Amino acid sequence: MNYQNSIGYIIIGFFLILSSCGKINEVEIQGADNFRYNGFKDNHVEFEADIKVINPSHHKIKVKEINMKLLVNDLYIGRIQNAEEIQILPLSDEYIRVPFRLRITNIFSGISTFSRLYNQKNLKVEVDGSVIAKTAFYRKKLEVNEIIYVDSMR
C-alpha cells in the first residue's frame, strides 16, 4: 500500500509540474499615471508611478531588475532602476505602484537639463535597456527600446 501511495504522489507532482509549465503569455504595459517624487539621495531621484499592467498568463511574474537608460529630447538624463522587486499577479489587469530610482551621473547637469525641459511641449522620451523577469521555473531578460511622446512635464 505504501508503494502505491508513493506512485500516486509522484503522478500528482508530475501533473502539477506540467500544468505550471504552460505557455507564458507576454505581459502588456499600457501606461503610467500618478507620478510621485519621493526625494533625492546619493545621486538618485526616487519616485513612484502607477503602471497599468495586463498579465494574461496563469503565472505570477516577478520583475527582478529594471536597468534602462533615459533620454529626453535626445539628452541623456540617467539610468532608471527598480527600487524593489515587482510582483505581477496571474490573470491580472490592474495598476501596480512601482518605486523607481533615477541615477543621475552629474547632479548639476541633471538639474540644468530638467529646467530646460520643464517648459517645453512635445517631449520625446526614450528608454533603452533591459528588464529581468522570473516565474516559478523561467528567468528571462527582455531588451527594451521604447520611444513615447509626452505633451509636457507639467
Tab-separated table of N, CA, C and O in Angstrom, residues 40-120:
chain	number	residue	atom	x	y	z
A	40	PHE	N	15.509	62.886	-3.055
A	40	PHE	CA	16.802	62.750	-3.716
A	40	PHE	C	17.803	62.264	-2.678
A	40	PHE	O	17.892	62.819	-1.588
A	41	LYS	N	18.530	61.190	-3.038
A	41	LYS	CA	19.526	60.683	-2.106
A	41	LYS	C	20.602	59.932	-2.873
A	41	LYS	O	20.323	59.138	-3.755
A	42	ASP	N	21.859	60.246	-2.580
A	42	ASP	CA	23.021	59.582	-3.193
A	42	ASP	C	22.976	59.583	-4.723
A	42	ASP	O	23.120	58.534	-5.352
A	43	ASN	N	22.768	60.734	-5.329
A	43	ASN	CA	22.678	60.889	-6.786
A	43	ASN	C	21.536	60.079	-7.412
A	43	ASN	O	21.594	59.709	-8.572
A	44	HIS	N	20.509	59.779	-6.635
A	44	HIS	CA	19.330	59.078	-7.129
A	44	HIS	C	18.098	59.933	-6.877
A	44	HIS	O	17.888	60.402	-5.764
A	45	VAL	N	17.303	60.112	-7.909
A	45	VAL	CA	15.987	60.707	-7.753
A	45	VAL	C	15.035	59.532	-7.549
A	45	VAL	O	14.969	58.628	-8.381
A	46	GLU	N	14.351	59.515	-6.422
A	46	GLU	CA	13.429	58.423	-6.132
A	46	GLU	C	12.008	58.879	-6.423
A	46	GLU	O	11.598	59.958	-6.001
A	47	PHE	N	11.272	58.047	-7.165
A	47	PHE	CA	9.893	58.374	-7.499
A	47	PHE	C	9.089	57.099	-7.633
A	47	PHE	O	9.644	56.001	-7.695
A	48	GLU	N	7.774	57.246	-7.643
A	48	GLU	CA	6.853	56.134	-7.814
A	48	GLU	C	5.882	56.471	-8.926
A	48	GLU	O	5.637	57.643	-9.205
A	49	ALA	N	5.342	55.423	-9.522
A	49	ALA	CA	4.317	55.617	-10.545
A	49	ALA	C	3.376	54.421	-10.515
A	49	ALA	O	3.767	53.313	-10.151
A	50	ASP	N	2.121	54.662	-10.895
A	50	ASP	CA	1.160	53.577	-11.070
A	50	ASP	C	1.279	53.115	-12.518
A	50	ASP	O	1.012	53.885	-13.444
A	51	ILE	N	1.697	51.870	-12.694
A	51	ILE	CA	1.903	51.307	-14.025
A	51	ILE	C	0.738	50.367	-14.345
A	51	ILE	O	0.430	49.466	-13.570
A	52	LYS	N	0.083	50.596	-15.483
A	52	LYS	CA	-1.030	49.739	-15.928
A	52	LYS	C	-0.449	48.486	-16.565
A	52	LYS	O	0.271	48.549	-17.565
A	53	VAL	N	-0.738	47.323	-15.959
A	53	VAL	CA	-0.157	46.050	-16.386
A	53	VAL	C	-1.273	45.045	-16.638
A	53	VAL	O	-2.189	44.909	-15.828
A	54	ILE	N	-1.166	44.332	-17.765
A	54	ILE	CA	-2.088	43.240	-18.072
A	54	ILE	C	-1.259	41.965	-18.184
A	54	ILE	O	-0.349	41.874	-19.008
A	55	ASN	N	-1.566	40.989	-17.326
A	55	ASN	CA	-0.888	39.693	-17.359
A	55	ASN	C	-1.921	38.625	-17.713
A	55	ASN	O	-2.666	38.168	-16.853
A	56	PRO	N	-1.972	38.189	-18.984
A	56	PRO	CA	-2.948	37.181	-19.390
A	56	PRO	C	-2.519	35.757	-19.015
A	56	PRO	O	-3.269	34.811	-19.214
A	57	SER	N	-1.347	35.604	-18.461
A	57	SER	CA	-0.795	34.295	-18.127
A	57	SER	C	-1.340	33.792	-16.795
A	57	SER	O	-1.781	34.567	-15.949
A	58	HIS	N	-1.260	32.506	-16.589
A	58	HIS	CA	-1.665	31.880	-15.335
A	58	HIS	C	-0.522	31.858	-14.324
A	58	HIS	O	-0.615	31.177	-13.314
A	59	HIS	N	0.541	32.575	-14.610
A	59	HIS	CA	1.736	32.564	-13.767
A	59	HIS	C	1.977	33.929	-13.133
A	59	HIS	O	1.827	34.952	-13.795
A	60	LYS	N	2.363	33.907	-11.858
A	60	LYS	CA	2.807	35.135	-11.205
A	60	LYS	C	4.200	35.446	-11.737
A	60	LYS	O	5.048	34.566	-11.853
A	61	ILE	N	4.434	36.704	-12.068
A	61	ILE	CA	5.716	37.122	-12.630
A	61	ILE	C	6.371	38.089	-11.663
A	61	ILE	O	5.728	39.015	-11.155
A	62	LYS	N	7.647	37.856	-11.402
A	62	LYS	CA	8.427	38.756	-10.552
A	62	LYS	C	9.423	39.495	-11.427
A	62	LYS	O	10.206	38.867	-12.138
A	63	VAL	N	9.375	40.804	-11.382
A	63	VAL	CA	10.353	41.617	-12.104
A	63	VAL	C	11.499	41.859	-11.131
A	63	VAL	O	11.348	42.571	-10.148
A	64	LYS	N	12.620	41.224	-11.423
A	64	LYS	CA	13.768	41.274	-10.521
A	64	LYS	C	14.587	42.539	-10.719
A	64	LYS	O	15.082	43.112	-9.763
A	65	GLU	N	14.769	42.929	-11.978
A	65	GLU	CA	15.669	44.045	-12.251
A	65	GLU	C	15.206	44.841	-13.461
A	65	GLU	O	14.854	44.271	-14.488
A	66	ILE	N	15.206	46.149	-13.314
A	66	ILE	CA	14.991	47.078	-14.423
A	66	ILE	C	16.243	47.934	-14.490
A	66	ILE	O	16.674	48.489	-13.484
A	67	ASN	N	16.832	48.012	-15.660
A	67	ASN	CA	18.039	48.824	-15.839
A	67	ASN	C	17.976	49.446	-17.232
A	67	ASN	O	18.296	48.794	-18.222
A	68	MET	N	17.520	50.704	-17.294
A	68	MET	CA	17.317	51.352	-18.589
A	68	MET	C	17.891	52.758	-18.603
A	68	MET	O	17.818	53.477	-17.613
A	69	LYS	N	18.420	53.113	-19.735
A	69	LYS	CA	18.926	54.464	-19.974
A	69	LYS	C	17.740	55.352	-20.335
A	69	LYS	O	16.861	54.946	-21.091
A	70	LEU	N	17.704	56.570	-19.772
A	70	LEU	CA	16.620	57.513	-20.030
A	70	LEU	C	17.157	58.711	-20.789
A	70	LEU	O	18.108	59.360	-20.348
A	71	LEU	N	16.532	58.991	-21.946
A	71	LEU	CA	16.858	60.174	-22.733
A	71	LEU	C	15.571	60.965	-22.947
A	71	LEU	O	14.530	60.386	-23.219
A	72	VAL	N	15.647	62.276	-22.806
A	72	VAL	CA	14.513	63.154	-23.088
A	72	VAL	C	14.988	64.164	-24.122
A	72	VAL	O	15.973	64.862	-23.908
A	73	ASN	N	14.274	64.207	-25.263
A	73	ASN	CA	14.678	65.039	-26.408
A	73	ASN	C	16.145	64.815	-26.755
A	73	ASN	O	16.910	65.752	-26.970
A	74	ASP	N	16.529	63.560	-26.777
A	74	ASP	CA	17.887	63.103	-27.121
A	74	ASP	C	18.958	63.573	-26.140
A	74	ASP	O	20.142	63.495	-26.438
A	75	LEU	N	18.570	64.055	-24.968
A	75	LEU	CA	19.521	64.430	-23.922
A	75	LEU	C	19.540	63.326	-22.872
A	75	LEU	O	18.499	62.943	-22.337
A	76	TYR	N	20.728	62.815	-22.556
A	76	TYR	CA	20.865	61.753	-21.566
A	76	TYR	C	20.553	62.317	-20.179
A	76	TYR	O	21.141	63.300	-19.749
A	77	ILE	N	19.609	61.661	-19.491
A	77	ILE	CA	19.216	62.087	-18.145
A	77	ILE	C	19.888	61.210	-17.094
A	77	ILE	O	20.431	61.699	-16.119
A	78	GLY	N	19.829	59.898	-17.287
A	78	GLY	CA	20.411	58.967	-16.320
A	78	GLY	C	19.891	57.563	-16.564
A	78	GLY	O	19.367	57.260	-17.625
A	79	ARG	N	20.033	56.696	-15.552
A	79	ARG	CA	19.586	55.314	-15.649
A	79	ARG	C	18.437	55.076	-14.676
A	79	ARG	O	18.513	55.460	-13.516
A	80	ILE	N	17.387	54.414	-15.172
A	80	ILE	CA	16.233	54.066	-14.344
A	80	ILE	C	16.415	52.639	-13.849
A	80	ILE	O	16.729	51.737	-14.633
A	81	GLN	N	16.188	52.449	-12.546
A	81	GLN	CA	16.253	51.122	-11.930
A	81	GLN	C	15.047	50.958	-11.012
A	81	GLN	O	14.518	51.947	-10.506
A	82	ASN	N	14.631	49.711	-10.807
A	82	ASN	CA	13.567	49.486	-9.833
A	82	ASN	C	14.164	49.520	-8.434
A	82	ASN	O	15.268	49.050	-8.200
A	83	ALA	N	13.409	50.085	-7.505
A	83	ALA	CA	13.882	50.189	-6.124
A	83	ALA	C	13.623	48.904	-5.348
A	83	ALA	O	14.259	48.668	-4.332
A	84	GLU	N	12.699	48.086	-5.814
A	84	GLU	CA	12.408	46.801	-5.180
A	84	GLU	C	11.792	45.857	-6.199
A	84	GLU	O	11.394	46.283	-7.285
A	85	GLU	N	11.717	44.582	-5.839
A	85	GLU	CA	11.137	43.581	-6.731
A	85	GLU	C	9.658	43.873	-6.953
A	85	GLU	O	8.949	44.284	-6.033
A	86	ILE	N	9.191	43.669	-8.176
A	86	ILE	CA	7.805	43.952	-8.552
A	86	ILE	C	7.106	42.632	-8.831
A	86	ILE	O	7.644	41.792	-9.562
A	87	GLN	N	5.927	42.428	-8.264
A	87	GLN	CA	5.175	41.201	-8.490
A	87	GLN	C	3.923	41.502	-9.294
A	87	GLN	O	3.151	42.400	-8.940
A	88	ILE	N	3.752	40.741	-10.378
A	88	ILE	CA	2.582	40.879	-11.245
A	88	ILE	C	1.747	39.618	-11.066
A	88	ILE	O	2.211	38.516	-11.368
A	89	LEU	N	0.542	39.785	-10.578
A	89	LEU	CA	-0.321	38.642	-10.290
A	89	LEU	C	-0.809	37.982	-11.572
A	89	LEU	O	-0.940	38.635	-12.612
A	90	PRO	N	-1.118	36.667	-11.511
A	90	PRO	CA	-1.633	35.979	-12.697
A	90	PRO	C	-3.022	36.486	-13.075
A	90	PRO	O	-3.804	36.908	-12.207
A	91	LEU	N	-3.314	36.456	-14.355
A	91	LEU	CA	-4.616	36.852	-14.900
A	91	LEU	C	-5.071	38.208	-14.360
A	91	LEU	O	-6.213	38.385	-13.953
A	92	SER	N	-4.155	39.168	-14.363
A	92	SER	CA	-4.479	40.474	-13.788
A	92	SER	C	-4.530	41.555	-14.861
A	92	SER	O	-3.899	41.463	-15.901
A	93	ASP	N	-5.320	42.560	-14.567
A	93	ASP	CA	-5.455	43.758	-15.387
A	93	ASP	C	-5.610	44.895	-14.385
A	93	ASP	O	-6.715	45.216	-13.970
A	94	GLU	N	-4.478	45.474	-13.955
A	94	GLU	CA	-4.520	46.412	-12.846
A	94	GLU	C	-3.361	47.394	-12.896
A	94	GLU	O	-2.421	47.223	-13.649
A	95	TYR	N	-3.475	48.416	-12.052
A	95	TYR	CA	-2.380	49.348	-11.834
A	95	TYR	C	-1.535	48.818	-10.681
A	95	TYR	O	-2.078	48.385	-9.663
A	96	ILE	N	-0.227	48.858	-10.855
A	96	ILE	CA	0.705	48.436	-9.818
A	96	ILE	C	1.556	49.643	-9.450
A	96	ILE	O	2.122	50.299	-10.324
A	97	ARG	N	1.656	49.938	-8.156
A	97	ARG	CA	2.502	51.041	-7.674
A	97	ARG	C	3.943	50.557	-7.682
A	97	ARG	O	4.279	49.587	-7.010
A	98	VAL	N	4.789	51.205	-8.485
A	98	VAL	CA	6.168	50.767	-8.667
A	98	VAL	C	7.133	51.873	-8.241
A	98	VAL	O	7.063	52.981	-8.759
A	99	PRO	N	8.022	51.578	-7.290
A	99	PRO	CA	9.056	52.550	-6.911
A	99	PRO	C	10.266	52.440	-7.842
A	99	PRO	O	10.720	51.342	-8.153
A	100	PHE	N	10.754	53.584	-8.292
A	100	PHE	CA	11.898	53.641	-9.199
A	100	PHE	C	12.996	54.512	-8.605
A	100	PHE	O	12.742	55.357	-7.754
A	101	ARG	N	14.197	54.322	-9.132
A	101	ARG	CA	15.325	55.208	-8.857
A	101	ARG	C	15.874	55.666	-10.198
A	101	ARG	O	16.076	54.870	-11.096
A	102	LEU	N	16.110	56.942	-10.303
A	102	LEU	CA	16.760	57.511	-11.482
A	102	LEU	C	18.149	57.950	-11.044
A	102	LEU	O	18.281	58.881	-10.254
A	103	ARG	N	19.162	57.232	-11.511
A	103	ARG	CA	20.537	57.556	-11.139
A	103	ARG	C	21.063	58.606	-12.108
A	103	ARG	O	21.149	58.395	-13.307
A	104	ILE	N	21.395	59.768	-11.559
A	104	ILE	CA	21.914	60.877	-12.350
A	104	ILE	C	23.427	60.917	-12.153
A	104	ILE	O	23.909	60.928	-11.017
A	105	THR	N	24.180	60.928	-13.257
A	105	THR	CA	25.635	60.903	-13.146
A	105	THR	C	26.197	62.208	-12.617
A	105	THR	O	27.110	62.216	-11.812
A	106	ASN	N	25.630	63.317	-13.057
A	106	ASN	CA	26.100	64.625	-12.605
A	106	ASN	C	24.884	65.446	-12.194
A	106	ASN	O	24.054	65.793	-13.025
A	107	ILE	N	24.783	65.772	-10.927
A	107	ILE	CA	23.609	66.450	-10.392
A	107	ILE	C	23.399	67.823	-11.023
A	107	ILE	O	22.270	68.204	-11.337
A	108	PHE	N	24.461	68.564	-11.288
A	108	PHE	CA	24.314	69.914	-11.836
A	108	PHE	C	23.827	69.887	-13.280
A	108	PHE	O	22.945	70.657	-13.656
A	109	SER	N	24.372	68.980	-14.085
A	109	SER	CA	23.889	68.882	-15.466
A	109	SER	C	22.468	68.320	-15.493
A	109	SER	O	21.662	68.699	-16.344
A	110	GLY	N	22.142	67.436	-14.546
A	110	GLY	CA	20.780	66.902	-14.462
A	110	GLY	C	19.765	67.969	-14.143
A	110	GLY	O	18.698	68.042	-14.754
A	111	ILE	N	20.088	68.843	-13.185
A	111	ILE	CA	19.178	69.939	-12.818
A	111	ILE	C	19.013	70.909	-13.983
A	111	ILE	O	17.898	71.352	-14.288
A	112	SER	N	20.118	71.252	-14.661
A	112	SER	CA	20.000	72.183	-15.790
A	112	SER	C	19.203	71.555	-16.936
A	112	SER	O	18.425	72.252	-17.594
A	113	THR	N	19.361	70.248	-17.161
A	113	THR	CA	18.587	69.580	-18.211
A	113	THR	C	17.105	69.584	-17.869
A	113	THR	O	16.267	69.891	-18.717
A	114	PHE	N	16.767	69.246	-16.614
A	114	PHE	CA	15.365	69.274	-16.198
A	114	PHE	C	14.762	70.666	-16.320
A	114	PHE	O	13.628	70.822	-16.757
A	115	SER	N	15.515	71.688	-15.943
A	115	SER	CA	14.970	73.053	-16.024
A	115	SER	C	14.742	73.467	-17.471
A	115	SER	O	13.781	74.172	-17.774
A	116	ARG	N	15.615	73.033	-18.399
A	116	ARG	CA	15.406	73.345	-19.818
A	116	ARG	C	14.193	72.622	-20.374
A	116	ARG	O	13.464	73.146	-21.205
A	117	LEU	N	13.961	71.390	-19.928
A	117	LEU	CA	12.878	70.580	-20.474
A	117	LEU	C	11.521	70.884	-19.840
A	117	LEU	O	10.490	70.580	-20.414
A	118	TYR	N	11.530	71.504	-18.664
A	118	TYR	CA	10.303	71.689	-17.898
A	118	TYR	C	9.236	72.474	-18.660
A	118	TYR	O	8.058	72.130	-18.619
A	119	ASN	N	9.609	73.513	-19.363
A	119	ASN	CA	8.641	74.361	-20.063
A	119	ASN	C	8.396	73.943	-21.505
A	119	ASN	O	7.591	74.567	-22.187
A	120	GLN	N	9.081	72.926	-21.978
A	120	GLN	CA	8.907	72.513	-23.373
A	120	GLN	C	7.656	71.666	-23.547
A	120	GLN	O	7.204	70.984	-22.636
